[in-house]
Coordinates of C-alpha atoms and ligand atoms in Angstrom, one line a residue:
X1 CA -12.5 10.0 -16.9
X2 CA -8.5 10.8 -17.2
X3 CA -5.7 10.7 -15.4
X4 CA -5.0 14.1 -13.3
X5 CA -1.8 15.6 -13.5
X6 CA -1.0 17.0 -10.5
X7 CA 0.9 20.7 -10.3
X8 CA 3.7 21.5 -8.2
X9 CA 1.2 23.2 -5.6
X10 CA -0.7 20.5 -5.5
X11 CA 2.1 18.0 -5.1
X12 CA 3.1 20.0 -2.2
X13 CA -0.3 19.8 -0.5
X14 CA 0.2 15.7 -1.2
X15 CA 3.9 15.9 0.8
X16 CA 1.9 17.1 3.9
X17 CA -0.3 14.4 3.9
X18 CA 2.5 11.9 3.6
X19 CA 4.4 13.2 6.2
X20 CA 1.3 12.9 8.6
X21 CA 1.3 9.5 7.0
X22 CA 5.0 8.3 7.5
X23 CA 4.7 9.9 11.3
X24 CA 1.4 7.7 12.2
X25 CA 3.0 4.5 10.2
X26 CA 6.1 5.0 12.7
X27 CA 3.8 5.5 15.8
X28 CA 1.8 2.2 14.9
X29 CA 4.9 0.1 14.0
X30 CA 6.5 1.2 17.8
X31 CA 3.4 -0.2 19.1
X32 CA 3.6 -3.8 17.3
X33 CA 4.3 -6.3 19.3
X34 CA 3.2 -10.1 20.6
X35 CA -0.3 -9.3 22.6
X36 CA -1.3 -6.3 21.1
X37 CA -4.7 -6.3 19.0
X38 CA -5.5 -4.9 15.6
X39 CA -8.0 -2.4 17.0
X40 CA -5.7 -1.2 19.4
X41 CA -3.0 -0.6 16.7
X42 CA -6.5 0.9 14.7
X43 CA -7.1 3.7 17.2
X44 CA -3.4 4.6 17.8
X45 CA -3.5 5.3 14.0
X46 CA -6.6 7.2 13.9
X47 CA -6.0 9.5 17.1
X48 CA -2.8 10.5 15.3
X49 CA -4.1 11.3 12.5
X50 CA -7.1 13.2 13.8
X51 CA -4.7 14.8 16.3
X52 CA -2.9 16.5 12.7
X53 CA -6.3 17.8 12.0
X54 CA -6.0 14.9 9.1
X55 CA -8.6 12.4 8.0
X56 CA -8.1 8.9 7.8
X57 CA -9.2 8.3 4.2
X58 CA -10.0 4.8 4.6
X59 CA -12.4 5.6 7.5
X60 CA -16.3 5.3 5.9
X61 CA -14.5 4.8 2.6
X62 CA -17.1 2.6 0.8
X63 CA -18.7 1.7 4.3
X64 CA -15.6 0.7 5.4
X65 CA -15.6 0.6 9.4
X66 CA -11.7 1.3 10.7
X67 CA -9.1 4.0 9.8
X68 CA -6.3 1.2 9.2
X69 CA -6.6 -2.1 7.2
X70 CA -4.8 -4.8 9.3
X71 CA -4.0 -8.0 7.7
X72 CA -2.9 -10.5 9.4
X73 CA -0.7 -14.1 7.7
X74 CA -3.2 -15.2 5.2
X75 CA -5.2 -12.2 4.8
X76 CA -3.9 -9.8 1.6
X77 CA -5.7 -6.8 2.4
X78 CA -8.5 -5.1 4.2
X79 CA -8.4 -6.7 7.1
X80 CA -10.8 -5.0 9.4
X81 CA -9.1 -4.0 12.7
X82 CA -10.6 -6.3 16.3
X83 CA -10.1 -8.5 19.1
X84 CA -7.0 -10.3 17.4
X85 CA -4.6 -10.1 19.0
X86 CA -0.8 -10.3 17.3
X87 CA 0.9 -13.8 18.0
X88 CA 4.6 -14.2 17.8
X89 CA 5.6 -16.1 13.9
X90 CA 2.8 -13.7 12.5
X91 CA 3.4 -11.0 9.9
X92 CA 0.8 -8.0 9.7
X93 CA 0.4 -5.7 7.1
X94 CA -1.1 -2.0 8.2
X95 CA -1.8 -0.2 5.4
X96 CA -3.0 3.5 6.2
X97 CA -4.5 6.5 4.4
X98 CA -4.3 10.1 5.5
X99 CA -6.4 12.9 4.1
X100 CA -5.5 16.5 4.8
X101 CA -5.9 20.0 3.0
X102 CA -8.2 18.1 0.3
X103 CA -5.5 15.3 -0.7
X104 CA -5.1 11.9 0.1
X105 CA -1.9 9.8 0.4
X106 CA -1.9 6.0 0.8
X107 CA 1.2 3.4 2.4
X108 CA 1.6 0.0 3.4
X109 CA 4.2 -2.1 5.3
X110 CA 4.2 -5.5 6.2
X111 CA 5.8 -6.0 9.7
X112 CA 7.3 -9.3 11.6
X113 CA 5.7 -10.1 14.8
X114 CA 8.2 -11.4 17.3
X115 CA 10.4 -14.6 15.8
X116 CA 9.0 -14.9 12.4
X117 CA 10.1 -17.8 10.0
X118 CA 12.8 -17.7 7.3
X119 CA 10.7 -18.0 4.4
X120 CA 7.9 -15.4 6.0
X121 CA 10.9 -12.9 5.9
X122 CA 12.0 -13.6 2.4
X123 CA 8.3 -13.0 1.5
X124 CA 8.4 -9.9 2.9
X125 CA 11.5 -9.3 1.9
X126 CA 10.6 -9.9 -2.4
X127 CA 7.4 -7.9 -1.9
X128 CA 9.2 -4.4 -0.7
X129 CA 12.1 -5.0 -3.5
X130 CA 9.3 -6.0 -6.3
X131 CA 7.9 -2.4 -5.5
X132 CA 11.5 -1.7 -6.3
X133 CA 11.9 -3.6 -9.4
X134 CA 8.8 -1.6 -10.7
X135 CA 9.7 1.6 -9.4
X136 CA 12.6 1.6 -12.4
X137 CA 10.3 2.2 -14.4
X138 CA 8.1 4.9 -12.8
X139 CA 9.8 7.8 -15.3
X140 CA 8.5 9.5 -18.8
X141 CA 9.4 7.4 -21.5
X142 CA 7.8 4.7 -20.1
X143 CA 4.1 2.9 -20.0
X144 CA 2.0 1.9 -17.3
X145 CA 2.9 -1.5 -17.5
X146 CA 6.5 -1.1 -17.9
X147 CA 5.9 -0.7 -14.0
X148 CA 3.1 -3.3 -13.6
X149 CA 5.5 -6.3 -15.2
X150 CA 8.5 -5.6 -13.5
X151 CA 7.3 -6.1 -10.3
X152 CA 5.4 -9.4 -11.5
X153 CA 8.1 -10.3 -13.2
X154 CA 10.7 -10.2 -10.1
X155 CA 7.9 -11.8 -7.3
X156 CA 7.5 -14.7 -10.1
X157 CA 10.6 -15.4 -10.2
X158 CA 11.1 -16.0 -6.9
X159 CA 8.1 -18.4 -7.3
X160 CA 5.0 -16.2 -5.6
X161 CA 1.7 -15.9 -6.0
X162 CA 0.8 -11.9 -7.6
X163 CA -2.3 -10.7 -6.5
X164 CA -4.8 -10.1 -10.0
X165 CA -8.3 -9.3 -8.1
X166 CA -6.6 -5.9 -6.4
X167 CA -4.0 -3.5 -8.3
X168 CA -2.7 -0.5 -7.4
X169 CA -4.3 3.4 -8.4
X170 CA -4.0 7.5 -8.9
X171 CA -4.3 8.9 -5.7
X172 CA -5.1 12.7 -5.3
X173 CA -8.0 13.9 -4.8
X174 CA -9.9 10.7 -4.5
X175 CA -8.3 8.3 -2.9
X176 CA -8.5 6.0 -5.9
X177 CA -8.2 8.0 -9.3
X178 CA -7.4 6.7 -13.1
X179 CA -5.1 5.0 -14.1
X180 CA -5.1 1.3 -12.1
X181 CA -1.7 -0.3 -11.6
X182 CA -1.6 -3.9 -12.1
X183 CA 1.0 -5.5 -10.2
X184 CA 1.3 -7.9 -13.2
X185 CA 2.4 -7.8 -17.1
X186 CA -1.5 -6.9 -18.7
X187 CA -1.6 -6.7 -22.9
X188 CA -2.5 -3.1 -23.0
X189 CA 1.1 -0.9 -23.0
X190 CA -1.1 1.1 -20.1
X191 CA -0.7 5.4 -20.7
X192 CA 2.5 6.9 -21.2
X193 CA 4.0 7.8 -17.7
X194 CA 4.0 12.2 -17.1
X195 CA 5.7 14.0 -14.9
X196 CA 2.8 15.1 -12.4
X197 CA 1.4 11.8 -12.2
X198 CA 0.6 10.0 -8.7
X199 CA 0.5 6.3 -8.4
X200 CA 0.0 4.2 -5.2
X201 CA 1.8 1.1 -6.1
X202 CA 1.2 -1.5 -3.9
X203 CA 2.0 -5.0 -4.8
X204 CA 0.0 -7.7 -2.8
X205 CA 2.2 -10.8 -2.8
X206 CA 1.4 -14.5 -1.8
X207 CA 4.0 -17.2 -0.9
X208 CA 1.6 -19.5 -2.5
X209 CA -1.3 -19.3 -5.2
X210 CA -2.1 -16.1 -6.6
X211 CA -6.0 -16.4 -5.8
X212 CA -7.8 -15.0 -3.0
X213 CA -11.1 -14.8 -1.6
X214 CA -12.9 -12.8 0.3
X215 CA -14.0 -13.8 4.2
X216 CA -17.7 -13.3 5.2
X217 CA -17.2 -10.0 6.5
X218 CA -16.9 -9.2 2.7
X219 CA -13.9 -6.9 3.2
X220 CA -11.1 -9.6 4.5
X221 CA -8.7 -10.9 1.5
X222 CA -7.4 -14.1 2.1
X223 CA -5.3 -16.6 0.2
X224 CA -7.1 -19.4 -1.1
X225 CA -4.7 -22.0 -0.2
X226 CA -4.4 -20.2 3.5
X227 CA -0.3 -19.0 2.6
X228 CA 1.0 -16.2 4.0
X229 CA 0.7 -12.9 2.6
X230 CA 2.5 -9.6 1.9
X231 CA 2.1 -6.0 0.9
X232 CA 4.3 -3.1 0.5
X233 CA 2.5 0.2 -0.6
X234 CA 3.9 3.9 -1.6
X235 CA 2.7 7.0 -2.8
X236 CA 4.8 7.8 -6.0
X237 CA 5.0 11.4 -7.5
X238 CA 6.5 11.0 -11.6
X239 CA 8.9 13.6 -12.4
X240 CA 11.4 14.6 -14.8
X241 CA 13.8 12.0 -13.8
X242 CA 14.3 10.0 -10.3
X243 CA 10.8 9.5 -8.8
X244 CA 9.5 10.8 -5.6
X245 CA 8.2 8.7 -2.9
X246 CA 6.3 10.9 -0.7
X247 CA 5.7 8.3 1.5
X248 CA 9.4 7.2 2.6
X249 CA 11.2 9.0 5.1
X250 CA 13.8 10.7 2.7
X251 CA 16.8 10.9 4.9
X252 CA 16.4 7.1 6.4
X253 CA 15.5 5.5 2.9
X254 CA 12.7 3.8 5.3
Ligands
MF3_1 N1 -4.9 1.1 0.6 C1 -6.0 0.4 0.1 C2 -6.2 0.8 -1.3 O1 -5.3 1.3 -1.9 C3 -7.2 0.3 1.0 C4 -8.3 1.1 0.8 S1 -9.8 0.3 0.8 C5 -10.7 0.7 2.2 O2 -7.2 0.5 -2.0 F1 -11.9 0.6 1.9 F2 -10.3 0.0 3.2 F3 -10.5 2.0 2.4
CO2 CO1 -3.8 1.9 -2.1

């Protein structure tokens, strides 16, 4: 197993997904709101999707039974889309995945629900700049983990939990491909970052304890001391210099 190195053909073929990707993650964030429920916000994504003649890669991935993951407060990820229905104070993360012309692309935002509390936002708030903090470092002449401990690094410091069970991955073909990214600082320098690579990096980031477990439906992650949660995910193309997000709207820097 290795790391694939994507060409410039093929990185174009990943943009397209992306921007099916950002367009559904703005169609489900115009529907969030006090009342509605994670299914419905489910469907919206996948009739989008389908409706690009797109896939939604997490759909079956794994046997796993919704397009979107939908995680609501003290669940980190994989939250499987239902009858919950979003209450005002909560904070849900939808992360989506969008396969088209044989690539997939992966992203994940955390979203207040109506009046959320102070320190609910500052979670949020640390999680989207630790992706940040690690994207620095998202260049040749760097490692692996140059990316991995900068983003630990900055959500410790603020005193959160970092997510160990889950990391971050390649993304290309498959929707998870060599090499993982550890939202943590690991021993191992990690491979020497290329220009081609593609990373999902996706830090998972509890106000509280760093452990999770998983509920009975044996997809849900939850925090084990019940805190709230966050996760902020993009698809990250290494180049020469600057990295490119394909998942962020370029003009908006959203
Ligand atoms: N975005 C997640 C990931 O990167 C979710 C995929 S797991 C699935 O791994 F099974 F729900 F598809
Ligand atoms: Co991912």
């Amino acid at each position: 197993m290795a790391i694939h190195i994507k060409s410039d053909t093929e990185i174009n073929l990943m943009r397209e997904a992306a921007e099916i990707l950002i367009e559904a993650h703005e169609l489900v964030a115009s529907h969030i709101r006090v009342g509605v429920t994670t299914k419905e916000l489910d469907q919206i994504a996948e009739k989008f999707i389908r409706s690009k003649n797109a896939y939604p890669s997490f759909l079956n991935y794994h046997g796993y039974p919704a397009s979107a993951c939908i995680s609501v407060n003290e669940e980190v990820v994989h939250g499987i889309p239902g009858k919950r229905k979003l209450q005002d104070g909560d904070i849900v993360s939808v992360d989506l995945g969008v396969y088209y012309k044989g690539y997939h692309s992966d992203a994940a935002r955390t979203y207040a629900v109506g009046e959320v509390s102070a320190d609910k936002l500052k979670l949020m708030k640390v999680t989207e700049e630790s992706f940040f903090e690690g994207l620095k470092y998202a260049k040749p002449g760097y490692h692996l983990n140059d990316i991995s401990k900068a983003i630990g690094t900055y959500a410790q410091k603020h005193g959160y939990g970092v997510v160990r069970d889950l990391v971050g991955h390649g993304i290309g073909k498959q929707l998870h491909e060599e090499p993982q990214v550890p939202n943590y600082n690991t021993p191992r320098r990690g491979p020497k970052l290329q220009k081609g690579m593609v990373l999902a990096i996706e830090p998972m980031i509890n106000m509280g304890t760093w452990q999770v477990r998983v509920l009975d439906d044996d997809w849900t992650f939850v925090t084990r001391d019940g805190s709230p949660s966050a996760h902020y995910e993009n698809t990250v193309v290494i180049t020469d210099d600057i990295p490119e997000i394909l998942t962020l709207r370029k003009d908006l820097g959203k």
